[in-house]
Structure formats: structure tokens, C-alpha cells
PDB file of C-alpha atoms in Angstrom:
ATOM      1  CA  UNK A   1      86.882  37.083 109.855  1.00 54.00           C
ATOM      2  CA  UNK A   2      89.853  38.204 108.106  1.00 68.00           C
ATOM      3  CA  UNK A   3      88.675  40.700 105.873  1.00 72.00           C
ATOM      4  CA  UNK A   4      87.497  42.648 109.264  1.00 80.00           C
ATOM      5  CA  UNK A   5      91.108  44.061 109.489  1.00 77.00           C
ATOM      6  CA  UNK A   6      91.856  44.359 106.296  1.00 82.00           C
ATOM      7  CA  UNK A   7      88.780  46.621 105.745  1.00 81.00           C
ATOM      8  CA  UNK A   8      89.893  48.626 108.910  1.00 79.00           C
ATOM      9  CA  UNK A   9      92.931  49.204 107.418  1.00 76.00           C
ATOM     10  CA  UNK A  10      91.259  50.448 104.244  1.00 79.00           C
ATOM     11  CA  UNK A  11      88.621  52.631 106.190  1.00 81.00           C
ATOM     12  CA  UNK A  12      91.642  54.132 108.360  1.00 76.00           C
ATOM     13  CA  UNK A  13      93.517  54.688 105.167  1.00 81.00           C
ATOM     14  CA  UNK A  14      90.515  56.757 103.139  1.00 76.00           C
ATOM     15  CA  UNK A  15      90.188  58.366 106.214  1.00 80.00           C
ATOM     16  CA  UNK A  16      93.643  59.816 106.728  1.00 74.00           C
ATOM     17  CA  UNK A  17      94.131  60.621 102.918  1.00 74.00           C
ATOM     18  CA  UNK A  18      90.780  62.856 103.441  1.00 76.00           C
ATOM     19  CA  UNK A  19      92.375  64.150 107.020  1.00 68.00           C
ATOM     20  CA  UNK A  20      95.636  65.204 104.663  1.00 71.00           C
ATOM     21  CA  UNK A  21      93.607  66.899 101.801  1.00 68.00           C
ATOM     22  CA  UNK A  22      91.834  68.901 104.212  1.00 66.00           C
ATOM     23  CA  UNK A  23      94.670  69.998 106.018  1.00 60.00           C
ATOM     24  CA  UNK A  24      96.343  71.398 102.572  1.00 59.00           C
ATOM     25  CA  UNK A  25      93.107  73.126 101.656  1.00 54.00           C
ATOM     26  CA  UNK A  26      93.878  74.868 105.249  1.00 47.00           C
ATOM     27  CA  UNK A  27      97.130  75.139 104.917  1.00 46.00           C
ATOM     28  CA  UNK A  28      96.619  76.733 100.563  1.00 48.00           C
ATOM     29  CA  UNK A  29      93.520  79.382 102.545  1.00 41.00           C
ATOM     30  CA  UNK A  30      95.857  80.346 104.615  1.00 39.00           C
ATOM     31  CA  UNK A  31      99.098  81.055 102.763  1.00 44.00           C
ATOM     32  CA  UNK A  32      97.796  82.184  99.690  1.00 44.00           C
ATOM     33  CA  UNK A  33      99.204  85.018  98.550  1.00 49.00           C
ATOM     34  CA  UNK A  34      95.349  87.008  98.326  1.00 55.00           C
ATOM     35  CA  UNK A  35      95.815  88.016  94.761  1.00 72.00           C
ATOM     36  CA  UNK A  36      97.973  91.320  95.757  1.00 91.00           C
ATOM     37  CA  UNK A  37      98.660  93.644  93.018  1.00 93.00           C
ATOM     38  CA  UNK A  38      96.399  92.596  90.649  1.00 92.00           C
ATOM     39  CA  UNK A  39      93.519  91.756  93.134  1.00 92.00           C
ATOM     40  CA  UNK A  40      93.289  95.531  93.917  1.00 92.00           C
ATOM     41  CA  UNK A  41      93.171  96.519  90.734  1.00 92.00           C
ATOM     42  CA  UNK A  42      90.620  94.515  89.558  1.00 89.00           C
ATOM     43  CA  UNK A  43      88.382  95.774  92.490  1.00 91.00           C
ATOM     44  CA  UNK A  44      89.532  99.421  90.590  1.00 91.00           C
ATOM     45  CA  UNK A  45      92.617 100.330  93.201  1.00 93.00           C
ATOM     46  CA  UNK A  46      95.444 102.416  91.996  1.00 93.00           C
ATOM     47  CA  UNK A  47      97.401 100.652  94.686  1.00 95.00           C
ATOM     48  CA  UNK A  48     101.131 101.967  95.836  1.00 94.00           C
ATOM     49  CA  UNK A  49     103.494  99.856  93.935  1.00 95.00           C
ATOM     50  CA  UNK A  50     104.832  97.051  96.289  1.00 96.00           C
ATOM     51  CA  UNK A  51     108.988  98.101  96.416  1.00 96.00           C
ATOM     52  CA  UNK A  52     111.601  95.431  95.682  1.00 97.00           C
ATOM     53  CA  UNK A  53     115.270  95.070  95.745  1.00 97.00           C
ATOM     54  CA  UNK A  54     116.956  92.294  93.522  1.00 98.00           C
ATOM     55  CA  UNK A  55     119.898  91.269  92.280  1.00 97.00           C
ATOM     56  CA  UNK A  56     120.479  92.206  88.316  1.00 98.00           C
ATOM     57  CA  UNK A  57     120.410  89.115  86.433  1.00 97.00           C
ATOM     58  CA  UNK A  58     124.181  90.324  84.498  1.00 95.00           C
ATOM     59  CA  UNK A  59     125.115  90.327  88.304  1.00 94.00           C
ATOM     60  CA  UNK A  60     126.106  94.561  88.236  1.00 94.00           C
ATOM     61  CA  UNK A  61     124.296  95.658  91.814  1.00 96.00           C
ATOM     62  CA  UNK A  62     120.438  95.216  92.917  1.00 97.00           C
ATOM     63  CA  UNK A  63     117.722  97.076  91.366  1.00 97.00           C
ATOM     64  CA  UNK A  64     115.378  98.914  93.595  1.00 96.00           C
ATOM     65  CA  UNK A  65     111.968  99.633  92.205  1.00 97.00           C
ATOM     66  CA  UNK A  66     111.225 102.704  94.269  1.00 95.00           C
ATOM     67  CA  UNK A  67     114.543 104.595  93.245  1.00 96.00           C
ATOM     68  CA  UNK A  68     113.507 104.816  89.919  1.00 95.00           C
ATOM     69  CA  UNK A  69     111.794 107.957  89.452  1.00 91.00           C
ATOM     70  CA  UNK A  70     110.243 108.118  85.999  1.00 95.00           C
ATOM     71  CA  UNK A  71     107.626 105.999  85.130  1.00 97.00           C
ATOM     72  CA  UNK A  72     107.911 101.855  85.312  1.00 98.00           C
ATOM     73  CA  UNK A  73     106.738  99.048  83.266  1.00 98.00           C
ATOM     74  CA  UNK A  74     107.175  95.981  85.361  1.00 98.00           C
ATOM     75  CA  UNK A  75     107.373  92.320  83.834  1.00 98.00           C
ATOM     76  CA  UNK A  76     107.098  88.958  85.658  1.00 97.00           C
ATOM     77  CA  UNK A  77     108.272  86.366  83.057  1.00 97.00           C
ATOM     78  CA  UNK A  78     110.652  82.934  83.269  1.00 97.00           C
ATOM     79  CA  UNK A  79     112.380  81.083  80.603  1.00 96.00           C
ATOM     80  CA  UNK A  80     110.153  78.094  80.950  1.00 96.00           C
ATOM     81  CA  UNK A  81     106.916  80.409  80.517  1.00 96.00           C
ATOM     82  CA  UNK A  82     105.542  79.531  76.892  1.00 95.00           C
ATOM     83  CA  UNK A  83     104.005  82.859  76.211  1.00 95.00           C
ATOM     84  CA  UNK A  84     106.748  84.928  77.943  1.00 97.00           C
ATOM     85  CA  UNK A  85     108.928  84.954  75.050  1.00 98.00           C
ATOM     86  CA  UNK A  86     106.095  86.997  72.581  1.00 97.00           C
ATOM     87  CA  UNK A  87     105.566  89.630  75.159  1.00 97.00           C
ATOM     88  CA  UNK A  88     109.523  89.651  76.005  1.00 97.00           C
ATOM     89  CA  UNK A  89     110.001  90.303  72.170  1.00 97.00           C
ATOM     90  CA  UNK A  90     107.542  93.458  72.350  1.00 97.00           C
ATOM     91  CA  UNK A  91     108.613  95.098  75.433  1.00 98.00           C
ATOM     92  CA  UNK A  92     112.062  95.004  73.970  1.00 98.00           C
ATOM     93  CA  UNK A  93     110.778  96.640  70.945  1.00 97.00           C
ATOM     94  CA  UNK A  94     108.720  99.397  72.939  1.00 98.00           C
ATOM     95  CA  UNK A  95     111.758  99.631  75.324  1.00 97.00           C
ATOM     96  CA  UNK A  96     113.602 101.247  72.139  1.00 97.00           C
ATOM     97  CA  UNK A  97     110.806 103.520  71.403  1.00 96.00           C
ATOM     98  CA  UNK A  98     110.203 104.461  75.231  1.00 96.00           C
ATOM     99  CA  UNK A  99     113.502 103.848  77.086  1.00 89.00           C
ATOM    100  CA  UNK A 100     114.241 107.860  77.390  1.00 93.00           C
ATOM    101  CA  UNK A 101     110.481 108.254  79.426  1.00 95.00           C
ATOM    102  CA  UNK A 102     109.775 104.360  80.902  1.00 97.00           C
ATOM    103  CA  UNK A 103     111.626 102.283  82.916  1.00 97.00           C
ATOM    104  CA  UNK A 104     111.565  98.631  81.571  1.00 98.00           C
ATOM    105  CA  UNK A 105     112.265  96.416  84.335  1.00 98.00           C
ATOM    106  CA  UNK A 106     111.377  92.433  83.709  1.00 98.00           C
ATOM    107  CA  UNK A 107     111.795  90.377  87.013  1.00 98.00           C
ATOM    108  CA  UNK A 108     113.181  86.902  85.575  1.00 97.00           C
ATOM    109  CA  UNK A 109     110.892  84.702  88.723  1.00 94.00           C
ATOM    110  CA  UNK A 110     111.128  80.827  89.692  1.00 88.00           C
ATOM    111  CA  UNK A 111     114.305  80.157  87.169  1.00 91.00           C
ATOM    112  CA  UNK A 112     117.460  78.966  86.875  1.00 93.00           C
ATOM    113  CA  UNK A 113     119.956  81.596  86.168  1.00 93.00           C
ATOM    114  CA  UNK A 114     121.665  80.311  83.739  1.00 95.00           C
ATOM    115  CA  UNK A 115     118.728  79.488  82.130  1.00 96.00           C
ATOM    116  CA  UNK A 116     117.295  83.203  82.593  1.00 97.00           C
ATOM    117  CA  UNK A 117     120.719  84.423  80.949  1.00 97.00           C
ATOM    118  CA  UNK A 118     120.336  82.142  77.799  1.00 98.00           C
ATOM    119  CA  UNK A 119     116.930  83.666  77.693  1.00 98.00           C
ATOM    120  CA  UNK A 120     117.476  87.447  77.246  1.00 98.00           C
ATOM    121  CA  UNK A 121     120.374  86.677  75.243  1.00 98.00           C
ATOM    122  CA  UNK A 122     118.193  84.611  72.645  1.00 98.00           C
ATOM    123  CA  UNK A 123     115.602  87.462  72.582  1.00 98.00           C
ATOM    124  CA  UNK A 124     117.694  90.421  72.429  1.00 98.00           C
ATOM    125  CA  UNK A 125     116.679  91.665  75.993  1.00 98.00           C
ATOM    126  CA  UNK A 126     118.217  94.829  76.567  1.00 97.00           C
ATOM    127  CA  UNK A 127     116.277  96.901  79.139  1.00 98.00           C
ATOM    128  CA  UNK A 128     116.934  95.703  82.894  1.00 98.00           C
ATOM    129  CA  UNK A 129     116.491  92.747  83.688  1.00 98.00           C
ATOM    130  CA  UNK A 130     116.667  91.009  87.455  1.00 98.00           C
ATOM    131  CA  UNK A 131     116.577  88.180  88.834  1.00 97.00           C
ATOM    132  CA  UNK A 132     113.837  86.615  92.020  1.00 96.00           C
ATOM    133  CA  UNK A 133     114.412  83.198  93.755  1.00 91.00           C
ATOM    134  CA  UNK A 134     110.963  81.718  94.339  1.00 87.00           C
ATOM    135  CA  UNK A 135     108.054  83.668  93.834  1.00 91.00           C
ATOM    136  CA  UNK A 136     107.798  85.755  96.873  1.00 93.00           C
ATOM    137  CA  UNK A 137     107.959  89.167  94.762  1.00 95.00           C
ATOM    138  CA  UNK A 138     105.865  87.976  92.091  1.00 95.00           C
ATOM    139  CA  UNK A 139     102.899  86.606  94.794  1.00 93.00           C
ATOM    140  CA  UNK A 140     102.733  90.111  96.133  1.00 94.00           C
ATOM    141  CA  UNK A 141     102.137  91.801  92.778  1.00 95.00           C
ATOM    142  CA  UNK A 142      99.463  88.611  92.279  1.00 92.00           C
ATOM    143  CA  UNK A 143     101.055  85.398  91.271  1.00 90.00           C
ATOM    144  CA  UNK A 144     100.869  82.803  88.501  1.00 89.00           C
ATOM    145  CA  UNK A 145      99.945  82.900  85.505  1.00 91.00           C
ATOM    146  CA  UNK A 146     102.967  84.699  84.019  1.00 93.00           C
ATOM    147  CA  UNK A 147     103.804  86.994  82.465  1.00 94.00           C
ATOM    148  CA  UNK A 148     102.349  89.871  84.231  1.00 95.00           C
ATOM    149  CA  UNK A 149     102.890  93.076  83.027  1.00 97.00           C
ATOM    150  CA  UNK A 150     102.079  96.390  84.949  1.00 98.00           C
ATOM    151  CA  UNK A 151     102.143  99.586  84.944  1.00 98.00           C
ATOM    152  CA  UNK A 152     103.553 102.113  87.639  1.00 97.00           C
ATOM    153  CA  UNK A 153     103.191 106.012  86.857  1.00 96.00           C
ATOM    154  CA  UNK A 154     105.886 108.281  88.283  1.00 94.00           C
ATOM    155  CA  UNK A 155     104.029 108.850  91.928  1.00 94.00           C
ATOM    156  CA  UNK A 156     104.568 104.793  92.516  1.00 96.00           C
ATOM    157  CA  UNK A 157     101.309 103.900  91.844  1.00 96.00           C
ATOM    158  CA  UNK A 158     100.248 101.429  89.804  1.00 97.00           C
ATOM    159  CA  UNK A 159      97.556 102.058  87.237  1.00 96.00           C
ATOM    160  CA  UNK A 160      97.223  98.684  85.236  1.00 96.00           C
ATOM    161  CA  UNK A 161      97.986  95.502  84.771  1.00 95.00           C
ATOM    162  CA  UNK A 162      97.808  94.061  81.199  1.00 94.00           C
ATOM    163  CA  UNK A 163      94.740  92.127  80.153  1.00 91.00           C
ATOM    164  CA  UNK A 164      94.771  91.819  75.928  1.00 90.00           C
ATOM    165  CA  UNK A 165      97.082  92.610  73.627  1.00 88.00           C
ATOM    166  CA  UNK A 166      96.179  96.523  73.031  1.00 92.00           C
ATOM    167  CA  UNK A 167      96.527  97.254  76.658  1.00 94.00           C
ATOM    168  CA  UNK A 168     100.225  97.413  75.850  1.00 95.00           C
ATOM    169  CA  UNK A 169     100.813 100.132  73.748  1.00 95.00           C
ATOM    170  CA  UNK A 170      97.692 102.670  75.370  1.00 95.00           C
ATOM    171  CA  UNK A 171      99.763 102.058  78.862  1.00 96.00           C
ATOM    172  CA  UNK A 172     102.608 102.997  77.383  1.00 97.00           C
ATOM    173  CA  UNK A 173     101.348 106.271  75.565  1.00 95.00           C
ATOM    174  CA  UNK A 174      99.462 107.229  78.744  1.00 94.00           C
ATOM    175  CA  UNK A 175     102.913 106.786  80.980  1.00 96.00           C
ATOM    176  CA  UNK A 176     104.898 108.621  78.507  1.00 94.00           C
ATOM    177  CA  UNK A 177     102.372 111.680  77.912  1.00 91.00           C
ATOM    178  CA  UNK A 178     102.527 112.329  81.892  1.00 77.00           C
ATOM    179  CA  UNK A 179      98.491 111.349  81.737  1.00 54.00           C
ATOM    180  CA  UNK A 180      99.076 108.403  84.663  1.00 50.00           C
TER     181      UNK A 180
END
């Protein structure tokens, strides 16, 4: 007779760790952040590019995306992010090359800021750099995985994301030959 309650207990327990899965698959459905950016272009959108304002990671005003009227590389990175620092390295050399025609701008996302700062000193960072608490920025251009690199042309829209390697340097000649 004893085991009775104790497998009740173990029946009401599976069953309320199943109740509480479920309700975070409802809760992920519904507060997933869609895919954004990089959801529309994938489906072959040129979408408007979504408009932030953030704080500049040396701490010298906010950055707003939209004021910057030239064209706009945008990158998503953090200091914890094990392939951000390759990628960080090569938009700082292209930044050299491009910085009279293409705004760099990398969004430092889900960091410390100290830790962000130690970053772009380490790799030399000089184009702009700014600074996002939490991810809310990043989930509407399409979330995790970082980095994420796109590519605005000088309307505001975006025209890629990228995807391998070469996609780098053909954005970049495309922005800077007026072509996007």
C-alpha cells in the first residue's frame, strides 16, 4: 500500500515537468524574434534597414543608423563570440580600404563593456563601434549565431547578409561602386 503514494507523487511529478516544457515551447513560439532581417532576405526581400540608436562603446554620444547617409556595413559580434574576432580583423582591414565610401558600424551585443573595450583594443578596431544591452537590436536584424554581417546601400535598404567568406569583399565593391 505504500508505494500507491509514492507513485502518485511520481506520476504528478512527470506530469508537471511535461505541463512546464510545454508551456516554454509556448512561451519560445511566441516570443521569438521571427528571424527579422535575415528571414526576409532569405525569402529574397531587400527589406528597409531596421533604425537603431546606441550608445558608442568609447562612450562619445549614440550612433543612429539612419543618419548615416552613405552606405553601411553593419556587424553584430561580442567578445565571447569565437569566430567574431577573424571577421573583426577583416572588416578593420576593409574599413581602411573603404572608410571614405562605407560606413563600418559593429554593434558590440550581449557583453560586458569592459570586456567589449579590451576587445577592439586587442584587434585594432578602429571604425565605430557601439555598444547593445541584451539582444533586442540584434533579434530584429535575426538573432544568434553571431557575427552577422549586413549590408545597407545608401537608400536604407538592406541588400545582404553575409553567408561565406567571398560575400565580403563583392558587398563591399557593389556598395562602393553605387551598384546597391
Amino acid at each position: 500500500m505504500r508505494t500507491r503514494p509514492i507513485r502518485l507523487a511520481l506520476q504528478a511529478l512527470a506530469l508537471a515537468g511535461v505541463a512546464s516544457l510545454l508551456a516554454l515551447l509556448v512561451w519560445k513560439l511566441t516570443h521569438d524574434p521571427g528571424g527579422g532581417v535575415a528571414a526576409q532576405l532569405s525569402q529574397g526581400k531587400r527589406p528597409a534597414a531596421p533604425n537603431f540608436n546606441l550608445p558608442r562603446l568609447d562612450g562619445d554620444g549614440t550612433v543612429e543608423l539612419a543618419a548615416i547617409k552613405k552606405p553601411r556595413v553593419v556587424d553584430f559580434f561580442a567578445s565571447w563570440c569565437y569566430a567574431c574576432p577573424y571577421e573583426s580583423k577583416r572588416l578593420e582591414k576593409y574599413s581602411r580600404q573603404y572608410g571614405n565610401e562605407i560606413a563600418f558600424v559593429g554593434v558590440n551585443t550581449d557583453d560586458f563593456s569592459s570586456e567589449a573595450k579590451q576587445y577592439v583594443r586587442k584587434y585594432g578596431l578602429t571604425y565605430t563601434i557601439v555598444r547593445e544591452q541584451g539582444r533586442k537590436v540584434l533579434n530584429t536584424w535575426g538573432g544568434l549565431p553571431i557575427p552577422r554581417i549586413f549590408f545597407i546601400d545608401r537608400n536604407g535598404k538592406v541588400i545582404g547578409q553575409m553567408q561565406a567568406e567571398e560575400d565580403l569583399p563583392r558587398f563591399l565593391k557593389q556598395l562602393a561602386a553605387n551598384k546597391a
